[in-house]
Amino acid sequence: MSEAPILVSNSAKVRDHLLAPSSRAVAQAASILRKGGLVAFPTDTLYALGADASNRLAIERLFAAKGRSRKAPIPLLVSDLMMAIKLVGELPDAAIRLATRYWPGPLTLVVQAPRGICTLLTAGTGRIGLRAPDAAVALALIRHFGSPVTGTSANRSGGKDPLDAQEVLRQIGDRVDLILDGGLVAGASSSTVVDVTTSPPVIVRQGPVRQEEILSLLER
């Protein structure tokens, strides 16, 4: 895990509190998620705003914190392919091949949403985006929590990209319960998005994983 401190802020009154990096800090963050809280943490692209994907009240709080339209779906972050399968059940062969090759990494797979998933996450589309981030702090949190967390950016909708904890604090510090401060993130371009609910799969958004790489893998 990154040797970065943890910056904690209360939703009622912002206070900076630096802690040494440890498994205890990740456990604290996971506990907050289980109680319906919001945790911001660094990924391989931006800081993400995490909530328990199975807790509708937490997801509603996330939308309020960001000022996000409910017409916009929310992607989920998983630790690995097995967690994705546990969430949605059987996956198409294309999804398994792509995840095996590019996870953890900058590839989001749009799959059929499982029954019972909060419709706020899917925006009524019946589909959900899944990704395993290539970031030690993020993966440690998801694994400790034991199930998927939301992966939307930790900022106000339309706000400046949250590349460090201070930017998260500035924009939504009074709306989150904990910020895991992993320092400055790379701010890489958004992940490549591939819809595997169709055959053949469709590249919805270009990103770091190039189209020719995806097509070559799927054709083999």
C-alpha atoms as a PDB file:
ATOM      1  CA  MET A   1       0.000   0.000   0.000  1.00  0.00           C
ATOM      2  CA  SER A   2       1.146   3.525  -0.661  1.00  0.00           C
ATOM      3  CA  GLU A   3       3.060   5.093   2.228  1.00  0.00           C
ATOM      4  CA  ALA A   4       0.734   8.045   2.383  1.00  0.00           C
ATOM      5  CA  PRO A   5      -1.101   9.540   5.339  1.00  0.00           C
ATOM      6  CA  ILE A   6      -4.822   9.528   5.852  1.00  0.00           C
ATOM      7  CA  LEU A   7      -6.726  12.732   6.025  1.00  0.00           C
ATOM      8  CA  VAL A   8      -9.974  12.514   7.950  1.00  0.00           C
ATOM      9  CA  SER A   9     -12.812  15.011   7.792  1.00  0.00           C
ATOM     10  CA  ASN A  10     -16.127  15.006   9.588  1.00  0.00           C
ATOM     11  CA  SER A  11     -19.219  15.881   7.534  1.00  0.00           C
ATOM     12  CA  ALA A  12     -20.394  18.304  10.221  1.00  0.00           C
ATOM     13  CA  LYS A  13     -17.091  20.097  10.813  1.00  0.00           C
ATOM     14  CA  VAL A  14     -14.027  19.653   8.639  1.00  0.00           C
ATOM     15  CA  ARG A  15     -10.888  18.811  10.569  1.00  0.00           C
ATOM     16  CA  ASP A  16      -7.533  17.741   9.215  1.00  0.00           C
ATOM     17  CA  HIS A  17      -6.124  14.686  10.952  1.00  0.00           C
ATOM     18  CA  LEU A  18      -3.081  12.896   9.580  1.00  0.00           C
ATOM     19  CA  LEU A  19      -2.508   9.250  10.431  1.00  0.00           C
ATOM     20  CA  ALA A  20       0.323   6.915   9.525  1.00  0.00           C
ATOM     21  CA  PRO A  21      -0.630   4.470   6.755  1.00  0.00           C
ATOM     22  CA  SER A  22      -1.696   1.110   8.127  1.00  0.00           C
ATOM     23  CA  SER A  23      -4.190  -1.688   7.763  1.00  0.00           C
ATOM     24  CA  ARG A  24      -6.033  -0.055  10.662  1.00  0.00           C
ATOM     25  CA  ALA A  25      -6.754   2.977   8.489  1.00  0.00           C
ATOM     26  CA  VAL A  26      -8.237   0.851   5.703  1.00  0.00           C
ATOM     27  CA  ALA A  27     -10.272  -1.057   8.288  1.00  0.00           C
ATOM     28  CA  GLN A  28     -11.629   2.254   9.574  1.00  0.00           C
ATOM     29  CA  ALA A  29     -12.634   3.261   6.058  1.00  0.00           C
ATOM     30  CA  ALA A  30     -14.323  -0.098   5.436  1.00  0.00           C
ATOM     31  CA  SER A  31     -16.227   0.247   8.703  1.00  0.00           C
ATOM     32  CA  ILE A  32     -17.504   3.653   7.623  1.00  0.00           C
ATOM     33  CA  LEU A  33     -18.733   2.181   4.340  1.00  0.00           C
ATOM     34  CA  ARG A  34     -20.587  -0.585   6.192  1.00  0.00           C
ATOM     35  CA  LYS A  35     -22.380   2.055   8.253  1.00  0.00           C
ATOM     36  CA  GLY A  36     -23.577   3.901   5.156  1.00  0.00           C
ATOM     37  CA  GLY A  37     -20.823   6.497   5.110  1.00  0.00           C
ATOM     38  CA  LEU A  38     -18.855   8.013   2.245  1.00  0.00           C
ATOM     39  CA  VAL A  39     -15.115   7.551   1.775  1.00  0.00           C
ATOM     40  CA  ALA A  40     -12.909   9.299  -0.785  1.00  0.00           C
ATOM     41  CA  PHE A  41      -9.786   7.434  -1.916  1.00  0.00           C
ATOM     42  CA  PRO A  42      -7.158   7.532  -4.670  1.00  0.00           C
ATOM     43  CA  THR A  43      -7.379   5.354  -7.757  1.00  0.00           C
ATOM     44  CA  ASP A  44      -5.129   5.079 -10.807  1.00  0.00           C
ATOM     45  CA  THR A  45      -6.976   7.966 -12.461  1.00  0.00           C
ATOM     46  CA  LEU A  46      -8.701  10.304  -9.969  1.00  0.00           C
ATOM     47  CA  TYR A  47      -9.869  10.275  -6.374  1.00  0.00           C
ATOM     48  CA  ALA A  48     -13.079   8.263  -6.183  1.00  0.00           C
ATOM     49  CA  LEU A  49     -16.065   8.682  -3.896  1.00  0.00           C
ATOM     50  CA  GLY A  50     -16.925   5.334  -2.383  1.00  0.00           C
ATOM     51  CA  ALA A  51     -20.235   4.154  -0.980  1.00  0.00           C
ATOM     52  CA  ASP A  52     -21.630   0.701  -0.296  1.00  0.00           C
ATOM     53  CA  ALA A  53     -23.160  -0.333  -3.635  1.00  0.00           C
ATOM     54  CA  SER A  54     -25.860  -2.302  -1.823  1.00  0.00           C
ATOM     55  CA  ASN A  55     -26.986   0.577   0.423  1.00  0.00           C
ATOM     56  CA  ARG A  56     -29.546   2.833  -1.265  1.00  0.00           C
ATOM     57  CA  LEU A  57     -29.393   5.489   1.453  1.00  0.00           C
ATOM     58  CA  ALA A  58     -25.621   5.715   1.066  1.00  0.00           C
ATOM     59  CA  ILE A  59     -25.990   6.025  -2.706  1.00  0.00           C
ATOM     60  CA  GLU A  60     -28.588   8.782  -2.294  1.00  0.00           C
ATOM     61  CA  ARG A  61     -26.166  10.571  -0.007  1.00  0.00           C
ATOM     62  CA  LEU A  62     -23.469  10.221  -2.675  1.00  0.00           C
ATOM     63  CA  PHE A  63     -25.695  11.858  -5.295  1.00  0.00           C
ATOM     64  CA  ALA A  64     -26.421  14.719  -2.898  1.00  0.00           C
ATOM     65  CA  ALA A  65     -22.731  15.168  -2.041  1.00  0.00           C
ATOM     66  CA  LYS A  66     -21.798  15.469  -5.709  1.00  0.00           C
ATOM     67  CA  GLY A  67     -24.891  17.359  -6.842  1.00  0.00           C
ATOM     68  CA  ARG A  68     -25.146  14.701  -9.516  1.00  0.00           C
ATOM     69  CA  SER A  69     -28.098  14.166 -11.834  1.00  0.00           C
ATOM     70  CA  ARG A  70     -29.952  10.928 -11.190  1.00  0.00           C
ATOM     71  CA  LYS A  71     -29.984  10.366 -14.934  1.00  0.00           C
ATOM     72  CA  ALA A  72     -26.235   9.674 -14.790  1.00  0.00           C
ATOM     73  CA  PRO A  73     -25.241   6.092 -13.886  1.00  0.00           C
ATOM     74  CA  ILE A  74     -22.551   5.326 -11.322  1.00  0.00           C
ATOM     75  CA  PRO A  75     -19.779   2.793 -12.062  1.00  0.00           C
ATOM     76  CA  LEU A  76     -18.629   0.274  -9.488  1.00  0.00           C
ATOM     77  CA  LEU A  77     -15.133  -0.739  -8.473  1.00  0.00           C
ATOM     78  CA  VAL A  78     -14.292  -4.373  -7.739  1.00  0.00           C
ATOM     79  CA  SER A  79     -11.122  -5.998  -6.510  1.00  0.00           C
ATOM     80  CA  ASP A  80     -10.926  -8.623  -9.261  1.00  0.00           C
ATOM     81  CA  LEU A  81     -12.831 -10.755 -11.734  1.00  0.00           C
ATOM     82  CA  MET A  82     -14.131 -13.097  -9.038  1.00  0.00           C
ATOM     83  CA  MET A  83     -15.829 -10.222  -7.201  1.00  0.00           C
ATOM     84  CA  ALA A  84     -17.430  -9.136 -10.470  1.00  0.00           C
ATOM     85  CA  ILE A  85     -18.771 -12.645 -11.074  1.00  0.00           C
ATOM     86  CA  LYS A  86     -20.058 -12.841  -7.510  1.00  0.00           C
ATOM     87  CA  LEU A  87     -21.967  -9.595  -8.105  1.00  0.00           C
ATOM     88  CA  VAL A  88     -23.518 -10.223 -11.517  1.00  0.00           C
ATOM     89  CA  GLY A  89     -23.317 -13.980 -11.962  1.00  0.00           C
ATOM     90  CA  GLU A  90     -22.329 -15.416 -15.328  1.00  0.00           C
ATOM     91  CA  LEU A  91     -20.326 -13.106 -17.581  1.00  0.00           C
ATOM     92  CA  PRO A  92     -19.927 -13.344 -21.339  1.00  0.00           C
ATOM     93  CA  ASP A  93     -16.678 -14.798 -22.632  1.00  0.00           C
ATOM     94  CA  ALA A  94     -15.594 -11.393 -23.953  1.00  0.00           C
ATOM     95  CA  ALA A  95     -15.876  -9.866 -20.482  1.00  0.00           C
ATOM     96  CA  ILE A  96     -13.815 -12.647 -18.906  1.00  0.00           C
ATOM     97  CA  ARG A  97     -11.096 -12.382 -21.544  1.00  0.00           C
ATOM     98  CA  LEU A  98     -10.873  -8.607 -21.275  1.00  0.00           C
ATOM     99  CA  ALA A  99     -10.889  -8.565 -17.475  1.00  0.00           C
ATOM    100  CA  THR A 100      -8.260 -11.307 -17.314  1.00  0.00           C
ATOM    101  CA  ARG A 101      -5.998  -9.289 -19.609  1.00  0.00           C
ATOM    102  CA  TYR A 102      -6.564  -5.716 -18.402  1.00  0.00           C
ATOM    103  CA  TRP A 103      -7.624  -5.857 -14.734  1.00  0.00           C
ATOM    104  CA  PRO A 104      -6.505  -4.228 -12.619  1.00  0.00           C
ATOM    105  CA  GLY A 105      -6.259  -1.340 -15.022  1.00  0.00           C
ATOM    106  CA  PRO A 106      -8.010   1.406 -17.000  1.00  0.00           C
ATOM    107  CA  LEU A 107     -10.778  -0.709 -18.536  1.00  0.00           C
ATOM    108  CA  THR A 108     -14.448  -0.477 -17.574  1.00  0.00           C
ATOM    109  CA  LEU A 109     -16.780  -3.273 -18.656  1.00  0.00           C
ATOM    110  CA  VAL A 110     -20.465  -2.514 -19.067  1.00  0.00           C
ATOM    111  CA  VAL A 111     -22.423  -5.633 -18.129  1.00  0.00           C
ATOM    112  CA  GLN A 112     -26.003  -6.601 -17.424  1.00  0.00           C
ATOM    113  CA  ALA A 113     -26.945  -5.349 -13.983  1.00  0.00           C
ATOM    114  CA  PRO A 114     -27.937  -8.053 -11.508  1.00  0.00           C
ATOM    115  CA  ARG A 115     -31.457  -8.269 -10.156  1.00  0.00           C
ATOM    116  CA  GLY A 116     -31.975  -6.199  -7.047  1.00  0.00           C
ATOM    117  CA  ILE A 117     -29.199  -3.691  -7.701  1.00  0.00           C
ATOM    118  CA  CYS A 118     -30.072  -0.121  -6.792  1.00  0.00           C
ATOM    119  CA  THR A 119     -31.586   1.538  -9.868  1.00  0.00           C
ATOM    120  CA  LEU A 120     -29.829   4.792  -8.962  1.00  0.00           C
ATOM    121  CA  LEU A 121     -26.581   3.106  -9.986  1.00  0.00           C
ATOM    122  CA  THR A 122     -27.888   2.076 -13.397  1.00  0.00           C
ATOM    123  CA  ALA A 123     -30.000   5.175 -14.094  1.00  0.00           C
ATOM    124  CA  GLY A 124     -32.675   2.761 -15.277  1.00  0.00           C
ATOM    125  CA  THR A 125     -30.526   1.346 -18.097  1.00  0.00           C
ATOM    126  CA  GLY A 126     -30.351  -2.202 -16.741  1.00  0.00           C
ATOM    127  CA  ARG A 127     -26.560  -2.115 -17.146  1.00  0.00           C
ATOM    128  CA  ILE A 128     -23.678  -1.379 -14.825  1.00  0.00           C
ATOM    129  CA  GLY A 129     -20.031  -0.474 -15.380  1.00  0.00           C
ATOM    130  CA  LEU A 130     -17.382  -2.479 -13.507  1.00  0.00           C
ATOM    131  CA  ARG A 131     -13.657  -1.872 -13.114  1.00  0.00           C
ATOM    132  CA  ALA A 132     -10.770  -3.096 -10.990  1.00  0.00           C
ATOM    133  CA  PRO A 133      -8.496  -0.080 -10.410  1.00  0.00           C
ATOM    134  CA  ASP A 134      -4.723  -0.443 -10.597  1.00  0.00           C
ATOM    135  CA  ALA A 135      -4.168   1.344  -7.297  1.00  0.00           C
ATOM    136  CA  ALA A 136      -2.963  -0.225  -4.051  1.00  0.00           C
ATOM    137  CA  VAL A 137      -5.031   1.874  -1.639  1.00  0.00           C
ATOM    138  CA  ALA A 138      -8.230   1.403  -3.634  1.00  0.00           C
ATOM    139  CA  LEU A 139      -7.777  -2.361  -3.943  1.00  0.00           C
ATOM    140  CA  ALA A 140      -6.928  -2.712  -0.260  1.00  0.00           C
ATOM    141  CA  LEU A 141     -10.121  -0.865   0.687  1.00  0.00           C
ATOM    142  CA  ILE A 142     -12.350  -2.896  -1.637  1.00  0.00           C
ATOM    143  CA  ARG A 143     -10.849  -6.181  -0.453  1.00  0.00           C
ATOM    144  CA  HIS A 144     -11.234  -5.248   3.193  1.00  0.00           C
ATOM    145  CA  PHE A 145     -14.804  -4.129   2.617  1.00  0.00           C
ATOM    146  CA  GLY A 146     -15.464  -7.353   0.773  1.00  0.00           C
ATOM    147  CA  SER A 147     -17.842  -6.149  -1.933  1.00  0.00           C
ATOM    148  CA  PRO A 148     -18.063  -3.497  -4.687  1.00  0.00           C
ATOM    149  CA  VAL A 149     -17.997   0.215  -3.936  1.00  0.00           C
ATOM    150  CA  THR A 150     -18.989   3.142  -6.094  1.00  0.00           C
ATOM    151  CA  GLY A 151     -16.263   4.584  -8.284  1.00  0.00           C
ATOM    152  CA  THR A 152     -17.491   8.018  -9.343  1.00  0.00           C
ATOM    153  CA  SER A 153     -15.068  10.940  -9.002  1.00  0.00           C
ATOM    154  CA  ALA A 154     -14.807  12.587  -5.573  1.00  0.00           C
ATOM    155  CA  ASN A 155     -15.840  16.078  -6.619  1.00  0.00           C
ATOM    156  CA  ARG A 156     -18.900  18.172  -7.267  1.00  0.00           C
ATOM    157  CA  SER A 157     -20.408  17.330 -10.645  1.00  0.00           C
ATOM    158  CA  GLY A 158     -18.683  19.478 -13.257  1.00  0.00           C
ATOM    159  CA  GLY A 159     -16.001  20.497 -10.766  1.00  0.00           C
ATOM    160  CA  LYS A 160     -12.232  20.337 -11.107  1.00  0.00           C
ATOM    161  CA  ASP A 161     -10.775  16.839 -11.351  1.00  0.00           C
ATOM    162  CA  PRO A 162      -9.835  15.636  -7.840  1.00  0.00           C
ATOM    163  CA  LEU A 163      -6.164  14.755  -8.231  1.00  0.00           C
ATOM    164  CA  ASP A 164      -5.274  15.051  -4.555  1.00  0.00           C
ATOM    165  CA  ALA A 165      -6.937  14.927  -1.150  1.00  0.00           C
ATOM    166  CA  GLN A 166      -6.899  18.700  -0.751  1.00  0.00           C
ATOM    167  CA  GLU A 167      -9.030  19.134  -3.873  1.00  0.00           C
ATOM    168  CA  VAL A 168     -11.494  16.572  -2.516  1.00  0.00           C
ATOM    169  CA  LEU A 169     -11.549  18.422   0.778  1.00  0.00           C
ATOM    170  CA  ARG A 170     -12.146  21.743  -0.958  1.00  0.00           C
ATOM    171  CA  GLN A 171     -15.089  20.517  -3.007  1.00  0.00           C
ATOM    172  CA  ILE A 172     -16.877  17.977  -0.814  1.00  0.00           C
ATOM    173  CA  GLY A 173     -14.936  17.843   2.443  1.00  0.00           C
ATOM    174  CA  ASP A 174     -18.004  18.665   4.509  1.00  0.00           C
ATOM    175  CA  ARG A 175     -20.010  15.906   2.787  1.00  0.00           C
ATOM    176  CA  VAL A 176     -17.708  12.894   3.265  1.00  0.00           C
ATOM    177  CA  ASP A 177     -16.752  10.961   6.375  1.00  0.00           C
ATOM    178  CA  LEU A 178     -13.209  10.019   5.479  1.00  0.00           C
ATOM    179  CA  ILE A 179     -10.561  10.868   2.904  1.00  0.00           C
ATOM    180  CA  LEU A 180      -7.736   8.423   2.340  1.00  0.00           C
ATOM    181  CA  ASP A 181      -4.856  10.662   1.345  1.00  0.00           C
ATOM    182  CA  GLY A 182      -2.647   8.836  -1.141  1.00  0.00           C
ATOM    183  CA  GLY A 183      -1.002  12.008  -2.386  1.00  0.00           C
ATOM    184  CA  LEU A 184      -1.183  13.248  -5.942  1.00  0.00           C
ATOM    185  CA  VAL A 185      -2.576  10.752  -8.455  1.00  0.00           C
ATOM    186  CA  ALA A 186      -1.528  10.523 -12.071  1.00  0.00           C
ATOM    187  CA  GLY A 187      -4.719  12.037 -13.429  1.00  0.00           C
ATOM    188  CA  ALA A 188      -4.585   9.688 -16.378  1.00  0.00           C
ATOM    189  CA  SER A 189      -7.279   9.820 -19.007  1.00  0.00           C
ATOM    190  CA  SER A 190     -10.576   8.162 -18.160  1.00  0.00           C
ATOM    191  CA  SER A 191     -10.756   4.407 -18.594  1.00  0.00           C
ATOM    192  CA  THR A 192     -11.658   2.739 -21.841  1.00  0.00           C
ATOM    193  CA  VAL A 193     -15.300   1.615 -21.673  1.00  0.00           C
ATOM    194  CA  VAL A 194     -16.460  -1.531 -23.473  1.00  0.00           C
ATOM    195  CA  ASP A 195     -20.088  -2.642 -23.550  1.00  0.00           C
ATOM    196  CA  VAL A 196     -20.076  -6.445 -23.441  1.00  0.00           C
ATOM    197  CA  THR A 197     -23.868  -6.752 -23.301  1.00  0.00           C
ATOM    198  CA  THR A 198     -23.896  -6.803 -27.094  1.00  0.00           C
ATOM    199  CA  SER A 199     -22.295  -9.184 -29.564  1.00  0.00           C
ATOM    200  CA  PRO A 200     -19.818  -8.174 -30.756  1.00  0.00           C
ATOM    201  CA  PRO A 201     -18.874  -5.859 -27.845  1.00  0.00           C
ATOM    202  CA  VAL A 202     -18.933  -2.123 -28.495  1.00  0.00           C
ATOM    203  CA  ILE A 203     -16.262   0.372 -27.440  1.00  0.00           C
ATOM    204  CA  VAL A 204     -18.294   3.128 -25.805  1.00  0.00           C
ATOM    205  CA  ARG A 205     -15.396   5.383 -24.841  1.00  0.00           C
ATOM    206  CA  GLN A 206     -11.824   5.469 -26.069  1.00  0.00           C
ATOM    207  CA  GLY A 207      -9.154   5.467 -23.392  1.00  0.00           C
ATOM    208  CA  PRO A 208      -5.725   4.089 -22.452  1.00  0.00           C
ATOM    209  CA  VAL A 209      -6.590   0.569 -23.661  1.00  0.00           C
ATOM    210  CA  ARG A 210      -6.623   1.008 -27.419  1.00  0.00           C
ATOM    211  CA  GLN A 211      -9.339  -0.217 -29.733  1.00  0.00           C
ATOM    212  CA  GLU A 212      -6.961  -2.318 -31.829  1.00  0.00           C
ATOM    213  CA  GLU A 213      -5.729  -4.129 -28.700  1.00  0.00           C
ATOM    214  CA  ILE A 214      -9.276  -4.990 -27.695  1.00  0.00           C
ATOM    215  CA  LEU A 215     -10.295  -6.151 -31.151  1.00  0.00           C
ATOM    216  CA  SER A 216      -7.136  -8.261 -31.484  1.00  0.00           C
ATOM    217  CA  LEU A 217      -7.766  -9.960 -28.152  1.00  0.00           C
ATOM    218  CA  LEU A 218     -11.416 -10.696 -28.912  1.00  0.00           C
ATOM    219  CA  GLU A 219     -10.624 -12.048 -32.379  1.00  0.00           C
ATOM    220  CA  ARG A 220      -8.096 -14.572 -31.078  1.00  0.00           C
END
